[in-house]
PDB file of C-alpha atoms in Angstrom:
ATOM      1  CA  UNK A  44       0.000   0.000   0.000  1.00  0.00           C
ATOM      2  CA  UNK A  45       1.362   3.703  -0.648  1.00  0.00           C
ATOM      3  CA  UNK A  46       1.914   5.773   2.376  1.00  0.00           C
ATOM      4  CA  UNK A  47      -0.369   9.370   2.388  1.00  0.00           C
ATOM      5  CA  UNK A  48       2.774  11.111   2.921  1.00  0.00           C
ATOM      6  CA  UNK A  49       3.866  10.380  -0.516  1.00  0.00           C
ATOM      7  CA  UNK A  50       3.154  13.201  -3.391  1.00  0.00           C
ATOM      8  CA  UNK A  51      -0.073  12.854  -4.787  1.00  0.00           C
ATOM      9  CA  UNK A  52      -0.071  12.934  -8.472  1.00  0.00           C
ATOM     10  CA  UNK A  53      -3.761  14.780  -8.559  1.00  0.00           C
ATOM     11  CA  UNK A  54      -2.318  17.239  -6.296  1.00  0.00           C
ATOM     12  CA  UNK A  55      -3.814  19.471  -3.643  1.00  0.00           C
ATOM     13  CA  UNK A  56      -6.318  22.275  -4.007  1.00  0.00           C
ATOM     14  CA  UNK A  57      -6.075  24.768  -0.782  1.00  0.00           C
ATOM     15  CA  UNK A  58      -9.147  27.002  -0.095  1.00  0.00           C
ATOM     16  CA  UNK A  59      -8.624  29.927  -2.118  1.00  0.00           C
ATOM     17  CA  UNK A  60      -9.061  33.054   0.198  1.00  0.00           C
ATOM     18  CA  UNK A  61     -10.543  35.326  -2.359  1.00  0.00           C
ATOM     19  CA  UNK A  62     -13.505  32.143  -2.718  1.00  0.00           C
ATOM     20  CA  UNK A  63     -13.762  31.016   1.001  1.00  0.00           C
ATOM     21  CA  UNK A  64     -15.196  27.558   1.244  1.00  0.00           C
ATOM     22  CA  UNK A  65     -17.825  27.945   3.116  1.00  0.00           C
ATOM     23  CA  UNK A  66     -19.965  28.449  -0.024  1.00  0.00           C
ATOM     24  CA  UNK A  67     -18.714  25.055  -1.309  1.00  0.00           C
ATOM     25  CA  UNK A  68     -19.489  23.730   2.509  1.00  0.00           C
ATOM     26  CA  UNK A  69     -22.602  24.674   2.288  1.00  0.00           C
ATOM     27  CA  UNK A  70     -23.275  22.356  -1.038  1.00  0.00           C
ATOM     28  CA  UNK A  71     -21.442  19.561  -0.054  1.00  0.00           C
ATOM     29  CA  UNK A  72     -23.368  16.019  -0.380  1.00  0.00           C
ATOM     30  CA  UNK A  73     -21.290  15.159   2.641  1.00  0.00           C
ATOM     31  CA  UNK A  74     -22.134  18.085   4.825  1.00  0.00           C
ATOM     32  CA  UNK A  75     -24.963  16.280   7.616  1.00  0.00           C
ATOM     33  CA  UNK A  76     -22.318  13.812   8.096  1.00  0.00           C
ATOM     34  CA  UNK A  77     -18.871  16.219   8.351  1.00  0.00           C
ATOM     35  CA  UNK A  78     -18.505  18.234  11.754  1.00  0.00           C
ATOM     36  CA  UNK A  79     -17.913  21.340   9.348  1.00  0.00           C
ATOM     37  CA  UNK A  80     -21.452  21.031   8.882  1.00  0.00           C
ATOM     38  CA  UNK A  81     -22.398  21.111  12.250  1.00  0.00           C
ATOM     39  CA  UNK A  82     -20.657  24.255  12.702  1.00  0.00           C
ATOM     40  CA  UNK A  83     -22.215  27.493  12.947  1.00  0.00           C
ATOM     41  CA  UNK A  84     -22.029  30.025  10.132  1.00  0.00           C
ATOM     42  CA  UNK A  85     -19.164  32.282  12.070  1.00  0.00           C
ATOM     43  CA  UNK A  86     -17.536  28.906  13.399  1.00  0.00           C
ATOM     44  CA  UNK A  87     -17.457  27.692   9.530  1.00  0.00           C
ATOM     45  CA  UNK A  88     -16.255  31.234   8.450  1.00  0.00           C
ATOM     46  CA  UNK A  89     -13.475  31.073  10.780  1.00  0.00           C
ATOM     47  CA  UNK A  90     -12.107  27.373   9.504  1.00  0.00           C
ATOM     48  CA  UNK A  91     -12.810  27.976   6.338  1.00  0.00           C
ATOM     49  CA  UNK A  92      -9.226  29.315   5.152  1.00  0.00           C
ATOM     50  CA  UNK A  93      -7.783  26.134   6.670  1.00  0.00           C
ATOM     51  CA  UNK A  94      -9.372  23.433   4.856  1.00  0.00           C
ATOM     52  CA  UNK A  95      -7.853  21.750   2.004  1.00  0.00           C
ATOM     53  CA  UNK A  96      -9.791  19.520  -0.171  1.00  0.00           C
ATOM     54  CA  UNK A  97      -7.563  16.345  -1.293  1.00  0.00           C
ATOM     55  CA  UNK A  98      -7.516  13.549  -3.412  1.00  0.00           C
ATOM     56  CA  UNK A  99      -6.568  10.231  -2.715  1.00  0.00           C
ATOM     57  CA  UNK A 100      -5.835   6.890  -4.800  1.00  0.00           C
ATOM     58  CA  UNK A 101      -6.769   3.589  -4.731  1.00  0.00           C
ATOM     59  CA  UNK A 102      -4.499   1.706  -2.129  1.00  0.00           C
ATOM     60  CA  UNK A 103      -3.433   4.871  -0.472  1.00  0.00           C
ATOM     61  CA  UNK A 104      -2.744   4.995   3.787  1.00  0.00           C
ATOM     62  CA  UNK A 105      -5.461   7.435   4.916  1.00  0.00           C
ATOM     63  CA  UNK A 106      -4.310   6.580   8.577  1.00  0.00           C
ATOM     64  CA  UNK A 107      -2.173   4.234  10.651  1.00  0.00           C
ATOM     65  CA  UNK A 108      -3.027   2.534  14.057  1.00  0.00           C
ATOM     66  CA  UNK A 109      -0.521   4.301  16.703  1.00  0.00           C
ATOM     67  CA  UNK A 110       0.319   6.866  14.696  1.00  0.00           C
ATOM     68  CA  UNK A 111      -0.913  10.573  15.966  1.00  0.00           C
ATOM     69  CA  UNK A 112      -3.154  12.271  13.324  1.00  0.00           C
ATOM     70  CA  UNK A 113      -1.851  16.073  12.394  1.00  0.00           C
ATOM     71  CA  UNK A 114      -5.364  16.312  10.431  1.00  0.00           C
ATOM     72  CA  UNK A 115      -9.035  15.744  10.899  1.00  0.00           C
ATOM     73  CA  UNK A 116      -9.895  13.875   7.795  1.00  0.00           C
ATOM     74  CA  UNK A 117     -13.536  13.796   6.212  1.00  0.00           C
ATOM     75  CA  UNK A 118     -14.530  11.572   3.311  1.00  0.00           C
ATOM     76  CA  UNK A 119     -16.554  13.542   0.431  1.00  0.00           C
ATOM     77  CA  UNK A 120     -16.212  10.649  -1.861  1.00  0.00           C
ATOM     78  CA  UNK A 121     -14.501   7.471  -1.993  1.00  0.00           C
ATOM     79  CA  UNK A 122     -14.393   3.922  -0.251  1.00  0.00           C
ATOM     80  CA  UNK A 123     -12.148   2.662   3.089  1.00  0.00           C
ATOM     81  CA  UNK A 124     -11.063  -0.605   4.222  1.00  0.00           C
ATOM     82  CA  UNK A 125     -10.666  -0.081   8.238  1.00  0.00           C
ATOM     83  CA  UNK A 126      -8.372  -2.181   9.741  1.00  0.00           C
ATOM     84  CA  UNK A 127      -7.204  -3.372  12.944  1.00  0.00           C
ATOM     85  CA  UNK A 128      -3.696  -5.415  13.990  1.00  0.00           C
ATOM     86  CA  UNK A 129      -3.970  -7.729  16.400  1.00  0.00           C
ATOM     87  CA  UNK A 130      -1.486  -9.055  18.701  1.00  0.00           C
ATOM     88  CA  UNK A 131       0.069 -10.687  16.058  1.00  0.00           C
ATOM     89  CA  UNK A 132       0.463  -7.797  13.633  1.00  0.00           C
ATOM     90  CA  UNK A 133      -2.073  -9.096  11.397  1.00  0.00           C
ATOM     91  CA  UNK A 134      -4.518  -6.708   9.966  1.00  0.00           C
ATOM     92  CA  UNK A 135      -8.091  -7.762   9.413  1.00  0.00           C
ATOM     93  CA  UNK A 136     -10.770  -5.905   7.917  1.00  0.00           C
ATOM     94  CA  UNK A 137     -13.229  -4.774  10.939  1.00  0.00           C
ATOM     95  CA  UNK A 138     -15.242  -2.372   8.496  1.00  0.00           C
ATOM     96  CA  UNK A 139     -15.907  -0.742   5.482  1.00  0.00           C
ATOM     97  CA  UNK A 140     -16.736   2.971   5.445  1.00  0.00           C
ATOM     98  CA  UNK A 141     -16.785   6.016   2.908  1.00  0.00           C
ATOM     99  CA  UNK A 142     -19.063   8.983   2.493  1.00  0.00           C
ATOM    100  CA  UNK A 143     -18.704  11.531   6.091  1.00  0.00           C
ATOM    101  CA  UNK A 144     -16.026   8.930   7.865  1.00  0.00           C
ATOM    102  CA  UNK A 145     -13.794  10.803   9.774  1.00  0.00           C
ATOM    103  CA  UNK A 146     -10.482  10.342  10.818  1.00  0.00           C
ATOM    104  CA  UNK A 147      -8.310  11.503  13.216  1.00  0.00           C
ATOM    105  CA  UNK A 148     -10.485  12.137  16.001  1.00  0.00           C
ATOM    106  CA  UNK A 149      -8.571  10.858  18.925  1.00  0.00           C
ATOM    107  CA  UNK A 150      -5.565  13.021  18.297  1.00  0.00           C
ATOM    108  CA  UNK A 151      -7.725  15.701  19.738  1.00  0.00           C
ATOM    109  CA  UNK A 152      -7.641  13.833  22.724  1.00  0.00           C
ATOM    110  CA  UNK A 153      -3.987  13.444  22.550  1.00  0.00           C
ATOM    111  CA  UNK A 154      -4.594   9.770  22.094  1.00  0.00           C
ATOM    112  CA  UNK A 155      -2.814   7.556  18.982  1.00  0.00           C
ATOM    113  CA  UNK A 156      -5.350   6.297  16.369  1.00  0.00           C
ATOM    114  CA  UNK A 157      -6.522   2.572  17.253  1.00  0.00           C
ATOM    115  CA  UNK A 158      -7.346   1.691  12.994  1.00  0.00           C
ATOM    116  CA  UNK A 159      -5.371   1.481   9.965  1.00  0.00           C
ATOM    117  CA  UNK A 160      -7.428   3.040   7.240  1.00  0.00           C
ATOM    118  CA  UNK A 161      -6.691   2.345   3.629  1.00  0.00           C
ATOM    119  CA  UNK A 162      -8.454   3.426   0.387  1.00  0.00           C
ATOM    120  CA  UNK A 163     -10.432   1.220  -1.802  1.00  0.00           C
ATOM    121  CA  UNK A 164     -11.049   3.153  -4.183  1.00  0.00           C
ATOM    122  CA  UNK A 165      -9.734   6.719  -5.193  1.00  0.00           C
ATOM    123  CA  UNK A 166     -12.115   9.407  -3.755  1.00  0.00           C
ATOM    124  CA  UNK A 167     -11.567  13.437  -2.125  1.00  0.00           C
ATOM    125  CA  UNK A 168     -11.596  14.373   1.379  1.00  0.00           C
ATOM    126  CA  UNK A 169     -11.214  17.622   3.616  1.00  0.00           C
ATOM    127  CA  UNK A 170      -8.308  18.029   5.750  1.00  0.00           C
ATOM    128  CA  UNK A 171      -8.129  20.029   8.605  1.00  0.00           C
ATOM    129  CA  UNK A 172      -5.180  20.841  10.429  1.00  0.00           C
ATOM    130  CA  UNK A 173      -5.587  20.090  14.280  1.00  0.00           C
ATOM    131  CA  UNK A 174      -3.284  22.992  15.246  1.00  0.00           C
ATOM    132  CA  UNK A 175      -5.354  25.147  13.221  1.00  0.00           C
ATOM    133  CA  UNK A 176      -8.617  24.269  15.262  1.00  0.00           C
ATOM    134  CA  UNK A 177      -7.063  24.929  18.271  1.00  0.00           C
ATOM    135  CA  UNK A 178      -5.537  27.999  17.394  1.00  0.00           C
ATOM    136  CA  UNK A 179      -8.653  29.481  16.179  1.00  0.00           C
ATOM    137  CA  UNK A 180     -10.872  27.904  19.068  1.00  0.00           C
ATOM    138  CA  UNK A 181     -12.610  26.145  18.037  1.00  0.00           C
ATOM    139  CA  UNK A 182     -11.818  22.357  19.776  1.00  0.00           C
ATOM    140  CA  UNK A 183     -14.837  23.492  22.344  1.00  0.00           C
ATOM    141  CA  UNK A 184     -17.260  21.279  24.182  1.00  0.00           C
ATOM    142  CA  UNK A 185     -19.669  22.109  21.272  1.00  0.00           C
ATOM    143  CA  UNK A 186     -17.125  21.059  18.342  1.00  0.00           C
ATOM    144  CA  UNK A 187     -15.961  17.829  20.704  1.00  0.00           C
ATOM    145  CA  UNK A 188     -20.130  16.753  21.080  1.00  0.00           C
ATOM    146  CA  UNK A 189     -20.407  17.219  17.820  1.00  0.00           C
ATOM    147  CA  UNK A 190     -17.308  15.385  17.188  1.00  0.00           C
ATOM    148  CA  UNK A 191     -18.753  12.538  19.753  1.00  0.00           C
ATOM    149  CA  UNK A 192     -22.356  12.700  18.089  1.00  0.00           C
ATOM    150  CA  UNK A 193     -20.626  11.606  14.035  1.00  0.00           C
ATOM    151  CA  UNK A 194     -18.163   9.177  16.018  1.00  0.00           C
ATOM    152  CA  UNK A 195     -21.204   7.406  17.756  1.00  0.00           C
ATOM    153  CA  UNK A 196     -22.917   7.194  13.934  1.00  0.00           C
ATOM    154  CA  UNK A 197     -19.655   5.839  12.714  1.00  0.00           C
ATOM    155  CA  UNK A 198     -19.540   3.334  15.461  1.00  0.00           C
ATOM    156  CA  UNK A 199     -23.233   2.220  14.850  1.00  0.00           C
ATOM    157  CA  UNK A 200     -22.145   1.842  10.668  1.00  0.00           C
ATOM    158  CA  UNK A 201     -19.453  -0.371  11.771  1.00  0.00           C
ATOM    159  CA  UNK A 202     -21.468  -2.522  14.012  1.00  0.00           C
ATOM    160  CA  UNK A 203     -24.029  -2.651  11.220  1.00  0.00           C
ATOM    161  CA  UNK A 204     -21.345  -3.659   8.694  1.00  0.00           C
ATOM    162  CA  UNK A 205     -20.023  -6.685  11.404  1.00  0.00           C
ATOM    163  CA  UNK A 206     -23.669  -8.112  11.970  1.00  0.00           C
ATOM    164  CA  UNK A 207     -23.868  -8.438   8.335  1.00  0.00           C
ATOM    165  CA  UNK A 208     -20.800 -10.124   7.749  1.00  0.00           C
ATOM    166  CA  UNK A 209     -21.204 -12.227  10.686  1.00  0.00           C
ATOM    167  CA  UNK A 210     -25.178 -13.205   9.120  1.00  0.00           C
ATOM    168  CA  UNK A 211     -23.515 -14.155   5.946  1.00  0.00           C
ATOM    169  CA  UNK A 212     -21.137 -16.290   7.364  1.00  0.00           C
ATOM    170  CA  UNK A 213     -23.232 -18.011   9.713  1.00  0.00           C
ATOM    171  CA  UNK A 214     -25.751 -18.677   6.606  1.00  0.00           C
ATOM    172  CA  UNK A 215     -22.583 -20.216   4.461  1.00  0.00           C
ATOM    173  CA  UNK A 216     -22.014 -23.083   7.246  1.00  0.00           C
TER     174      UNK A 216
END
């Protein structure tokens, strides 16, 4: 799998001031499911310059278990295996997850990340820099609920995605 450190050959496209993105926010299919969206209209307008919008390939390392996330990640398009290494080292599949999954949560807790994430598919996600959230603020008990609230919806989708795989194989003995 390629690391996301590496140079991305489709680039990134930073907010451009003189077009702040909280127009393009506002319109995004991904927006009830991306904290950004939860935001209020002067919280948004204050993040706004410190969002980039990337692109990601097929294969690529979105996130790595015990690794600290720099970013908050949010999925606009695209497909993730998320994985888990157990004592082993192994990795196995716990979940697959796209559209409003976001990663890099715990790092605002100052805690490691506890999943490997890697693409399935090529896709675009929002990056926000964790520094820049607490510089401007904006890490609050209302961002961190609303933080909580997607993670809980994210749990529940993974749970979901288990029972179903655990049906099917039941059914296949």
């Amino acid at each position: 799998f390629r690391t996301w450190l590496q140079p991305m050959r489709t680039g990134v496209r930073k907010t451009d001031s003189a077009a702040p993105s909280v127009p393009r926010c506002l319109h995004c299919a991904s927006r009830p499911l991306c904290v950004v969206g939860k935001l209020s209209p002067p919280e948004r307008e204050r993040l706004g310059p410190f969002i980039l919008e990337r692109a990601f390939r097929k294969g690529d390392v979105l996130q790595e278990q015990q690794r600290m996330s720099e970013q908050l990640r949010i999925v606009k398009i695209g497909t993730m295996l998320l994985m888990r290494r157990g004592i082993s080292g192994q990795r196995s599949v716990i979940a697959v997850s796209g559209r409003g999954q976001t990663l890099g949560v715990l790092a605002l807790l100052g805690e490691c990340e506890i999943l490997d994430c890697h693409s399935a598919s090529a896709g675009r996600m929002c990056e926000i820099g964790l520094e820049a959230v607490r510089r401007q603020g904006l890490a609050d008990s209302r961002f961190l609920l609303a933080l909580a609230s997607l993670e809980v919806a994210s749990l529940a989708r993974m749970a979901d995605w288990a029972q179903l795989v655990h049906l099917r194989s039941m059914h296949a003995r």
